Short mmCIF file of C-alpha atoms and ligand atoms in Angstrom, two decimals:
data_model
loop_
_atom_site.label_atom_id
_atom_site.label_comp_id
_atom_site.label_asym_id
_atom_site.label_seq_id
_atom_site.Cartn_x
_atom_site.Cartn_y
_atom_site.Cartn_z
CA MET A 113 15.03 -59.82 -1.67
CA SER A 114 13.36 -57.75 -4.40
CA GLU A 115 14.72 -54.32 -5.34
CA ARG A 116 12.39 -51.36 -5.65
CA SER A 117 13.30 -48.21 -7.57
CA ILE A 118 13.58 -44.81 -5.84
CA LYS A 119 12.10 -41.95 -7.96
CA GLU A 120 13.90 -38.70 -8.83
CA PRO A 121 11.89 -35.65 -7.68
CA GLU A 122 10.04 -33.76 -10.39
CA ILE A 123 9.50 -30.54 -8.50
CA PHE A 124 12.14 -28.21 -7.14
CA PHE A 125 12.01 -25.08 -5.15
CA ASP A 126 15.04 -22.88 -4.71
CA ASN A 127 14.87 -21.17 -1.30
CA GLN A 128 17.47 -18.56 -2.35
CA THR A 129 15.81 -17.32 -5.51
CA GLY A 130 12.20 -18.48 -5.19
CA GLN A 131 12.54 -20.37 -8.47
CA LEU A 132 9.85 -23.04 -8.69
CA THR A 133 10.52 -25.80 -11.24
CA SER A 134 7.74 -28.24 -11.95
CA PRO A 135 6.10 -29.79 -15.09
CA VAL A 136 2.85 -28.28 -13.79
CA ILE A 137 3.00 -24.56 -12.82
CA THR A 138 0.21 -22.07 -13.14
CA VAL A 139 1.55 -18.48 -13.67
CA SER A 140 -0.58 -15.41 -13.22
CA LYS A 141 0.52 -11.77 -13.83
CA LYS A 142 -1.09 -8.65 -12.48
CA LEU A 143 -0.57 -5.61 -14.65
CA LEU A 144 -1.42 -2.06 -13.60
CA SER A 145 -4.43 -2.23 -15.92
CA GLY A 146 -5.81 -5.00 -13.73
CA LEU A 147 -5.55 -3.01 -10.44
CA GLU A 148 -8.31 -0.50 -10.94
CA ASN A 149 -9.31 1.17 -7.62
CA VAL A 150 -6.74 -0.75 -5.58
CA PHE A 151 -4.53 2.30 -4.91
CA LYS A 152 -5.92 5.41 -3.26
CA ASN A 153 -4.96 7.63 -6.17
CA GLU A 154 -6.86 6.05 -8.99
CA ALA A 155 -6.16 8.92 -11.37
CA VAL A 156 -2.40 8.44 -11.07
CA ARG A 157 -2.64 4.70 -11.49
CA ALA A 158 -4.75 5.20 -14.70
CA SER A 159 -2.14 7.66 -16.04
CA MET A 160 0.79 5.22 -15.63
CA ASP A 161 1.94 2.56 -18.17
CA GLN A 162 -0.90 0.04 -17.98
CA GLU A 163 1.28 -2.73 -19.29
CA GLN A 164 3.65 -2.58 -16.33
CA VAL A 165 3.71 -5.80 -14.33
CA VAL A 166 3.04 -5.11 -10.60
CA TYR A 167 3.28 -8.71 -9.42
CA GLU A 168 3.20 -12.29 -10.61
CA VAL A 169 2.47 -15.50 -8.87
CA GLU A 170 3.67 -18.99 -9.78
CA CYS A 171 1.68 -21.78 -8.30
CA TYR A 172 1.72 -25.53 -7.95
CA PHE A 173 -1.77 -26.93 -7.53
CA PRO A 174 -1.38 -30.72 -6.93
CA VAL A 175 -5.13 -31.17 -6.56
CA GLU A 176 -8.14 -29.45 -8.06
CA GLU A 177 -9.22 -26.19 -6.46
CA GLY A 178 -11.96 -26.67 -3.86
CA LYS A 179 -10.85 -30.22 -2.88
CA LYS A 180 -10.89 -30.61 0.90
CA GLY A 181 -7.64 -31.68 2.62
CA GLY A 182 -5.19 -30.62 -0.17
CA LEU A 183 -2.49 -27.99 -0.11
CA PHE A 184 -1.42 -25.37 -2.65
CA TRP A 185 1.96 -23.77 -3.03
CA GLY A 186 2.75 -20.43 -4.50
CA VAL A 187 5.60 -17.92 -5.01
CA SER A 188 4.73 -14.27 -5.46
CA ARG A 189 7.08 -11.65 -6.86
CA ILE A 190 6.14 -8.03 -6.38
CA TYR A 191 8.16 -5.57 -8.52
CA PRO A 192 9.32 -2.27 -6.92
CA GLY A 193 7.23 0.77 -7.62
CA LYS A 194 4.69 3.14 -6.26
CA VAL A 195 1.48 4.80 -7.26
CA ALA A 196 1.42 8.32 -5.85
CA GLY A 197 3.56 7.31 -2.88
CA GLU A 198 1.75 4.10 -2.17
CA TYR A 199 3.88 0.96 -2.61
CA PHE A 200 3.14 -1.66 -5.22
CA MET A 201 1.18 -4.41 -3.49
CA THR A 202 -1.12 -7.36 -4.04
CA ARG A 203 -4.82 -6.90 -4.28
CA GLY A 204 -5.34 -8.74 -0.97
CA HIS A 205 -8.19 -11.01 -0.06
CA PHE A 206 -9.99 -13.01 2.61
CA HIS A 207 -10.25 -16.70 2.00
CA SER A 208 -13.82 -17.61 0.92
CA GLU A 209 -13.92 -20.69 3.20
CA SER A 210 -14.02 -19.33 6.70
CA ASP A 211 -11.20 -20.30 9.07
CA THR A 212 -8.67 -21.47 6.46
CA ALA A 213 -5.16 -20.31 7.51
CA GLU A 214 -2.06 -19.77 5.38
CA PHE A 215 1.70 -19.54 5.77
CA TYR A 216 3.74 -16.79 4.10
CA TRP A 217 7.56 -16.61 4.27
CA GLY A 218 10.05 -14.21 2.95
CA ILE A 219 12.60 -15.18 0.29
CA ALA A 220 14.11 -11.91 -1.04
CA GLY A 221 13.61 -8.20 -0.89
CA LYS A 222 11.78 -6.06 1.68
CA GLY A 223 8.11 -5.96 2.30
CA VAL A 224 5.30 -5.50 4.69
CA LEU A 225 2.44 -7.94 5.27
CA VAL A 226 -0.80 -6.11 6.07
CA CYS A 227 -3.61 -8.04 7.81
CA MET A 228 -7.19 -7.12 8.66
CA ASP A 229 -9.79 -9.06 10.64
CA THR A 230 -13.48 -9.17 9.88
CA ASN A 231 -14.12 -6.22 12.27
CA GLY A 232 -11.72 -4.03 10.18
CA GLN A 233 -8.93 -4.18 12.79
CA SER A 234 -5.62 -4.04 10.92
CA TRP A 235 -1.97 -4.68 11.71
CA ALA A 236 1.20 -5.09 9.76
CA GLU A 237 4.61 -6.76 9.99
CA TYR A 238 7.81 -6.63 8.07
CA LEU A 239 8.29 -9.52 5.58
CA LYS A 240 11.94 -10.21 4.82
CA PRO A 241 14.23 -13.14 3.94
CA ASN A 242 13.50 -16.08 6.19
CA SER A 243 10.63 -14.40 8.06
CA LEU A 244 7.70 -16.74 8.61
CA HIS A 245 4.08 -15.48 8.92
CA TYR A 246 1.07 -17.50 10.13
CA ILE A 247 -2.09 -15.85 8.70
CA ALA A 248 -5.06 -17.12 10.69
CA GLY A 249 -8.34 -17.89 9.07
CA ASN A 250 -10.79 -15.02 8.59
CA VAL A 251 -7.87 -12.59 8.25
CA ALA A 252 -7.49 -10.60 5.03
CA HIS A 253 -3.93 -10.33 3.79
CA ARG A 254 -1.99 -8.22 1.40
CA VAL A 255 1.74 -7.59 0.79
CA ALA A 256 3.53 -4.45 -0.31
CA ASN A 257 7.07 -4.08 -1.66
CA ILE A 258 8.76 -1.36 0.29
CA GLY A 259 12.23 -1.86 -1.28
CA ASN A 260 14.00 -1.08 -4.59
CA GLU A 261 14.29 -4.68 -5.72
CA SER A 262 11.76 -7.42 -6.31
CA LEU A 263 10.03 -8.73 -3.18
CA ILE A 264 9.67 -12.63 -3.35
CA PHE A 265 7.69 -14.59 -0.85
CA GLY A 266 6.31 -18.06 -0.63
CA ALA A 267 2.78 -19.18 0.38
CA CYS A 268 1.12 -22.45 1.35
CA TRP A 269 -2.66 -22.59 1.75
CA LEU A 270 -5.48 -25.11 1.80
CA SER A 271 -6.93 -26.18 -1.61
CA ASP A 272 -10.48 -25.53 -0.41
CA ALA A 273 -9.76 -22.01 0.90
CA GLY A 274 -10.91 -20.10 -2.18
CA HIS A 275 -10.43 -16.34 -2.54
CA ASP A 276 -12.84 -13.60 -1.68
CA TYR A 277 -11.58 -10.39 -3.49
CA ALA A 278 -15.01 -8.76 -3.47
CA SER A 279 -14.89 -7.63 0.17
CA ILE A 280 -11.61 -5.91 -0.31
CA GLU A 281 -12.75 -4.44 -3.68
CA GLN A 282 -15.75 -2.85 -1.90
CA ASN A 283 -14.17 -1.73 1.35
CA GLY A 284 -10.41 -1.88 0.99
CA PHE A 285 -8.21 -2.41 3.99
CA SER A 286 -8.57 -0.01 6.95
CA VAL A 287 -4.90 1.00 6.61
CA ARG A 288 -2.66 1.96 3.69
CA LEU A 289 1.10 1.73 3.37
CA VAL A 290 2.75 4.85 2.03
CA ASP A 291 6.12 6.31 1.59
CA LEU A 292 6.32 9.41 3.88
CA ASN A 293 9.65 11.18 3.48
CA GLY A 294 11.32 7.92 2.39
CA LYS A 295 9.89 5.90 5.29
CA PRO A 296 7.23 3.13 4.96
CA THR A 297 4.32 4.49 7.04
CA LEU A 298 1.01 2.84 7.91
CA ILE A 299 -1.86 5.32 7.81
CA GLU A 300 -5.56 5.04 8.51
CA ALA A 301 -7.52 4.56 5.35
CA TRP A 302 -11.13 4.87 6.69
C1 F6R B 294 -3.04 -17.46 -1.71
C2 F6R B 294 -2.26 -16.25 -1.33
C3 F6R B 294 -1.14 -15.75 -2.31
C4 F6R B 294 -1.76 -14.59 -3.12
C5 F6R B 294 -0.70 -13.84 -4.02
C6 F6R B 294 -1.30 -12.74 -4.80
O1 F6R B 294 -4.09 -17.62 -0.85
O2 F6R B 294 -2.54 -15.58 -0.40
O3 F6R B 294 -0.67 -16.73 -3.06
O4 F6R B 294 -2.76 -15.14 -3.91
O5 F6R B 294 0.32 -13.21 -3.15
O6 F6R B 294 -2.14 -11.93 -4.04
P1 F6R B 294 -3.68 -11.69 -4.36
O7 F6R B 294 -4.23 -13.06 -4.50
O8 F6R B 294 -4.25 -10.97 -3.29
O9 F6R B 294 -3.72 -10.98 -5.67
MN1 MN B 295 -4.34 -16.15 0.86
#
């Protein structure tokens, strides 16, 4: 009988903190300076500290982007803050490849996931620790932090999904999430 070795894992994910530990992580940070025209009040965004980090994403890409059949894994952290009453949020996107779905799940903090289909119909749901969200293909998605602490959520998507930011840059979402008298409120944007 020959003995075979059992490997130690190299990648760890802490479900409590969202800490991803891997020899191969890609980190991207979004500063306020990189979010031009994302918030309704562009003048207020431009007047704020441009070096402020709004959100960051740590990703594990086991295969090259665009490869069919692979999966990507990411952890997003959105810091608390607002631009003229509108909560700090991700830019949001459709996937470039039509009909490529994604899972999001809440790890820490309080947020709202805003979705919009290709007809401009929008809806939103709270994203909180242990909530699980299936985002169907052809649905644009963005997350806002409605709390006073960091909002952390995980994501898993197809490696050939790609990201279409241009449609959202041009038209935005049909709803915006704003603080109205201390309450997160979804309002029509168009
Ligand atoms: C991947 C995905 C997330 C987001 C991340 C940042 O398809 O949906 O990992 O990329 O939350 O948001 P965006 O990409 O909209 O800046
Ligand atoms: Mn996505």
